[in-house]
Short mmCIF file of C-alpha atoms in Angstrom, two decimals:
data_model
loop_
_atom_site.label_atom_id
_atom_site.label_comp_id
_atom_site.label_asym_id
_atom_site.label_seq_id
_atom_site.Cartn_x
_atom_site.Cartn_y
_atom_site.Cartn_z
CA MET V 14 53.34 137.34 121.89
CA ALA V 15 56.17 138.79 124.05
CA ARG V 16 55.20 141.51 126.29
CA THR V 17 57.10 144.83 125.75
CA LEU V 18 59.39 145.56 128.46
CA PHE V 19 59.94 149.27 129.02
CA PRO V 20 63.53 150.35 130.46
CA ILE V 21 63.85 151.27 134.11
CA ILE V 22 63.08 154.87 134.32
CA PRO V 23 66.06 157.01 135.60
CA GLN V 24 65.91 158.26 139.30
CA ASP V 25 66.16 162.00 138.54
CA THR V 26 63.16 161.42 135.85
CA LEU V 27 61.22 159.14 138.12
CA GLU V 28 61.64 161.74 141.04
CA ALA V 29 60.17 164.40 138.58
CA ILE V 30 57.06 162.27 137.55
CA CYS V 31 56.63 161.50 141.37
CA PHE V 32 56.65 165.15 142.60
CA PHE V 33 54.04 166.14 139.76
CA ILE V 34 51.68 163.39 140.59
CA ALA V 35 51.76 164.05 144.11
CA ASP V 36 51.34 167.88 143.70
CA THR V 37 49.19 169.18 146.27
CA ASN V 38 47.26 171.32 143.76
CA ALA V 39 47.22 169.64 140.35
CA GLY V 40 48.18 165.73 141.28
CA LEU V 41 46.35 162.92 143.02
CA THR V 42 45.41 162.67 146.60
CA GLY V 43 46.48 160.20 148.90
CA THR V 44 43.59 157.94 148.68
CA GLU V 45 43.75 157.91 144.90
CA ILE V 46 47.44 157.07 145.03
CA GLN V 47 46.56 153.93 147.46
CA ARG V 48 43.82 152.92 144.92
CA LEU V 49 46.14 152.99 142.10
CA LEU V 50 49.20 151.64 143.57
CA LYS V 51 47.01 148.54 144.48
CA ALA V 52 45.45 148.48 141.03
CA SER V 53 48.85 148.58 139.28
CA SER V 54 50.19 145.72 141.76
CA ILE V 55 52.84 147.74 143.08
CA ASN V 56 53.66 147.39 147.08
CA ASP V 57 52.83 150.65 148.86
CA THR V 58 56.06 150.35 150.89
CA ASP V 59 55.77 153.51 152.83
CA PRO V 60 52.19 154.91 153.30
CA GLU V 61 53.03 157.06 156.21
CA MET V 62 55.51 159.20 154.16
CA SER V 63 54.73 162.24 152.18
CA LYS V 64 52.91 161.43 148.82
CA ALA V 65 55.78 162.08 146.66
CA LYS V 66 58.34 160.08 148.66
CA ARG V 67 55.59 157.55 149.18
CA LEU V 68 55.20 156.95 145.54
CA PHE V 69 58.78 157.28 144.39
CA ASN V 70 59.95 154.46 147.01
CA ALA V 71 56.91 152.25 145.62
CA PHE V 72 57.92 153.11 142.12
CA ALA V 73 61.56 152.44 142.67
CA GLN V 74 61.02 149.11 144.42
CA SER V 75 58.78 147.91 141.77
CA GLN V 76 61.30 148.81 138.97
CA ASN V 77 64.30 147.05 141.01
CA HIS V 78 62.23 143.92 141.33
CA HIS V 79 60.83 143.63 138.00
CA GLN V 80 63.80 145.18 136.27
CA CYS V 81 61.44 147.26 134.17
CA ALA V 82 59.17 150.34 134.36
CA ASN V 83 55.77 148.34 133.28
CA GLN V 84 54.22 148.61 136.52
CA VAL V 85 55.01 152.30 136.89
CA LEU V 86 53.71 153.12 133.40
CA PHE V 87 50.68 151.02 134.20
CA PHE V 88 49.99 153.32 137.19
CA ILE V 89 50.18 156.39 135.15
CA THR V 90 47.96 155.03 132.55
CA LEU V 91 45.20 154.16 134.88
CA ALA V 92 45.56 157.69 136.42
CA MET V 93 44.92 159.08 132.92
CA LYS V 94 42.22 157.07 131.65
CA PRO V 95 39.80 159.30 130.03
CA ALA V 96 36.84 158.16 131.83
CA ARG V 97 38.27 159.52 134.71
CA TYR V 98 37.95 163.09 133.65
CA PHE V 99 34.48 163.65 132.59
CA GLY V 100 33.84 167.48 133.00
CA LYS V 101 37.50 168.00 133.68
CA ASP V 102 39.01 168.49 130.40
CA GLU V 103 41.49 171.23 131.43
CA LEU V 104 42.72 169.26 134.51
CA PHE V 105 43.05 166.25 132.12
CA HIS V 106 45.16 168.03 129.41
CA TYR V 107 47.18 169.71 132.02
CA ARG V 108 48.15 166.66 133.82
CA LEU V 109 48.88 164.87 130.20
CA ASN V 110 51.04 167.55 129.09
CA GLU V 111 53.12 167.78 132.38
CA LEU V 112 53.55 163.94 132.32
CA ASN V 113 54.67 164.04 128.59
CA LYS V 114 57.18 166.57 129.60
CA ARG V 115 58.88 164.23 131.82
CA LEU V 116 58.24 160.98 129.82
CA ALA V 117 59.90 162.78 126.55
CA LEU V 118 63.11 162.53 128.82
CA VAL V 119 62.91 158.75 128.32
CA GLY V 120 61.65 158.79 124.69
CA LEU V 121 57.84 158.18 125.81
CA GLU V 122 54.59 159.96 124.87
CA LEU V 123 51.13 159.09 126.48
CA SER V 124 48.25 159.72 124.08
CA GLU V 125 44.77 161.11 124.85
CA LYS V 126 43.53 157.54 124.63
CA ALA V 127 46.23 156.62 127.59
CA GLN V 128 48.24 154.47 125.41
CA TYR V 129 52.17 155.03 125.09
CA ARG V 130 54.31 155.24 121.97
CA LYS V 131 57.91 155.81 121.49
CA VAL V 132 59.13 159.11 120.40
CA GLU V 133 62.61 160.67 119.99
CA LYS V 134 64.19 160.97 123.26
CA ALA V 135 64.50 164.76 124.68
CA GLU V 136 68.01 165.54 125.58
CA THR V 137 67.49 168.66 127.47
CA LEU V 138 64.87 170.27 129.75
CA SER V 139 64.07 172.83 127.30
CA GLU V 140 63.72 170.25 124.55
CA ALA V 141 61.29 168.35 126.76
CA GLN V 142 59.14 171.34 127.68
CA LYS V 143 58.46 172.24 124.20
CA ARG V 144 56.89 168.92 123.44
CA ALA V 145 53.83 169.92 125.32
CA SER V 146 52.54 173.41 125.57
CA HIS V 147 49.74 174.21 127.58
CA PHE V 148 49.29 177.66 126.04
CA LYS V 149 49.30 176.19 122.58
CA TYR V 150 46.47 173.69 123.39
CA LYS V 151 44.56 176.18 124.94
CA LEU V 152 44.79 178.17 121.88
CA GLU V 153 43.94 175.45 119.62
CA MET V 154 40.73 174.61 121.91
CA ARG V 155 39.80 178.48 120.98
CA ASN V 156 40.22 177.65 117.27
CA VAL V 157 42.66 180.62 116.64
CA HIS V 158 43.64 181.49 113.40
CA PRO V 159 46.59 179.92 111.79
CA LYS V 160 48.57 183.11 111.28
CA ILE V 161 48.77 182.97 115.10
CA TYR V 162 51.09 179.96 114.83
CA GLU V 163 52.80 181.08 111.57
CA TYR V 164 54.34 184.13 113.43
CA CYS V 165 54.99 182.97 116.91
CA ASN V 166 55.06 179.28 117.21
CA GLU V 167 58.52 179.09 119.01
CA GLU V 168 57.09 181.75 121.63
CA LEU V 169 54.00 179.72 122.15
CA LEU V 170 56.11 176.39 122.68
CA ASP V 171 58.13 178.08 125.25
CA GLU V 172 55.05 179.56 126.65
CA ASN V 173 56.54 182.98 126.45
CA TYR V 174 53.44 185.18 126.73
CA PHE V 175 54.96 188.56 126.75
CA HIS V 176 56.64 187.99 123.19
CA SER V 177 53.94 185.81 121.75
CA VAL V 178 51.52 188.46 121.73
CA PHE V 179 54.02 190.83 120.41
CA GLU V 180 55.00 188.67 117.51
CA ALA V 181 51.19 187.99 116.92
CA VAL V 182 50.11 191.56 116.80
CA LYS V 183 52.67 192.37 114.13
CA SER V 184 51.14 189.57 111.91
CA ILE V 185 48.27 192.10 111.36
CA GLY V 186 50.50 194.98 110.00
CA ASN V 187 52.48 192.30 107.79
CA ARG V 188 49.23 190.86 106.46
CA MET V 189 47.93 194.50 105.63
CA GLN V 190 51.10 195.20 103.83
CA LYS V 191 50.79 192.13 101.79
CA MET V 192 47.29 192.58 100.99
CA THR V 193 47.72 196.31 99.87
CA GLY V 194 51.44 196.52 98.51
CA LEU V 195 51.73 199.54 101.01
CA ASN V 196 55.38 200.12 103.03
CA ALA V 197 53.55 202.12 105.70
CA ASP V 198 53.24 200.48 109.25
CA GLY V 199 51.26 200.94 112.45
CA ASN V 200 48.05 203.19 112.49
CA GLN V 201 48.99 205.10 109.22
CA LEU V 202 49.04 201.52 107.38
CA ALA V 203 45.69 200.70 109.08
CA GLU V 204 44.14 204.04 108.30
CA THR V 205 45.10 204.13 104.72
CA ALA V 206 43.98 200.38 104.10
CA PHE V 207 40.72 201.09 105.79
CA SER V 208 40.16 204.64 104.28
CA THR V 209 36.53 205.03 103.53
CA GLN V 210 37.20 207.20 100.23
CA ASN V 211 39.66 204.92 98.61
CA PRO V 212 39.80 201.43 100.87
CA LEU V 213 42.59 199.20 99.61
CA ILE V 214 40.76 196.57 102.26
CA ARG V 215 37.12 196.19 102.33
CA ILE V 216 34.98 193.54 104.19
CA ASN V 217 31.73 194.60 102.44
CA GLN V 218 30.75 197.04 99.73
CA LEU V 219 30.35 200.11 101.95
CA LYS V 220 27.06 200.81 100.61
CA ASP V 221 25.10 202.15 103.90
CA ASP V 222 25.80 203.20 107.19
CA SER V 223 25.81 199.85 108.98
CA GLU V 224 28.36 198.75 106.45
CA ARG V 225 30.56 201.67 106.88
CA SER V 226 30.41 201.04 110.62
CA GLU V 227 31.48 197.40 110.55
CA HIS V 228 34.46 198.80 108.29
CA LEU V 229 35.41 201.34 110.65
CA GLY V 230 34.79 199.10 113.64
CA LEU V 231 37.37 196.55 112.11
CA LEU V 232 39.90 199.59 111.68
CA ASN V 233 39.54 200.63 115.19
CA LEU V 234 40.03 197.03 116.20
CA ILE V 235 43.24 196.85 114.58
CA LYS V 236 44.34 200.42 116.15
CA GLY V 237 43.16 199.12 119.37
CA ALA V 238 45.27 195.95 119.20
CA TYR V 239 48.23 198.14 118.52
CA GLY V 240 47.60 200.39 121.13
CA LEU V 241 46.94 197.95 123.88
CA VAL V 242 49.65 195.12 122.62
CA ARG V 243 52.20 196.32 120.21
CA ASN V 244 53.22 199.74 121.33
CA PRO V 245 53.60 198.95 125.14
CA THR V 246 55.54 195.58 124.42
CA ALA V 247 57.72 197.36 121.82
CA HIS V 248 58.89 200.08 124.13
CA ARG V 249 58.60 198.39 127.72
CA ALA V 250 60.72 195.68 129.12
CA LYS V 251 58.88 192.67 129.85
CA ILE V 252 59.75 193.06 133.76
CA VAL V 253 57.54 196.07 134.06
CA PHE V 254 54.82 194.98 131.40
CA PRO V 255 54.01 191.42 132.57
CA VAL V 256 51.41 189.42 130.46
CA THR V 257 49.69 186.76 132.19
CA GLU V 258 48.72 183.44 130.57
CA ALA V 259 44.78 184.55 130.74
CA GLU V 260 45.58 187.87 129.20
CA ALA V 261 47.64 186.51 126.60
CA LEU V 262 44.78 184.11 125.81
CA ASP V 263 42.35 186.89 125.22
CA ILE V 264 44.65 189.16 123.40
CA MET V 265 45.37 186.06 121.09
CA VAL V 266 41.48 185.70 120.46
CA LEU V 267 41.45 189.24 119.68
CA ILE V 268 44.02 189.04 117.14
CA SER V 269 42.44 185.95 115.89
CA LEU V 270 39.11 187.90 115.18
CA ILE V 271 40.90 190.33 113.20
CA HIS V 272 42.68 187.75 110.85
CA LYS V 273 39.22 186.07 110.37
CA LYS V 274 37.77 189.24 109.40
CA LEU V 275 40.65 190.01 106.93
CA ASP V 276 39.92 186.53 105.58
CA THR V 277 36.38 187.95 104.33
CA ALA V 278 37.89 190.81 102.24
CA ILE V 279 36.41 191.47 98.84
#
């Protein structure tokens, strides 16, 4: 059976791959590069150069010699073997996502099993970046509620933390409106929906102090999400109300908890 020959990776994409693999913080060490080049049967042409240039020169020579990218892709496969990442799940998925952003430009994707599959070639940097979102992956690992993706999938793929949390928190109000038929919004909507006298949304029978406390606790959680996220993001510019990835993840988990509680409404 004939071996599949992968076309030569263009210089700009090859450089992008090499600069990531050789990244000081998240990339391979010089020793790892040396070992993997040898294992991939790629000549280490310039071992005294910086890691990125060393890797690029070795990859470029290999492609020119073989007139295909097979050895280069084999190097990446070896670097991403799952067995190398026991206890390093986050590093594995970070590297995999970053490599797939670059490989998308040549119509390839590397699976978690370190196997290649052909995909539609990304034509722009933006399109390539959307193919692999660290933020969305981390949310999936936290098992956040499906409503999160329904309301802000585009923002998640763009890794736009500010607007993703803003859109996600709006999902709470929209869901309460659908559950109650009310046209109100914000705290007024929440307080009417969770009134203890005539509740339109209940997560228990409100038969004792403990259940009333749980009922009001969810109300206060919703009002807290509005005060913490929706109101500031609605009235402040992104530049004066920055949201980090860590903060966005925590906020999304909070919004997810509210939706999961609403799932239990009776």
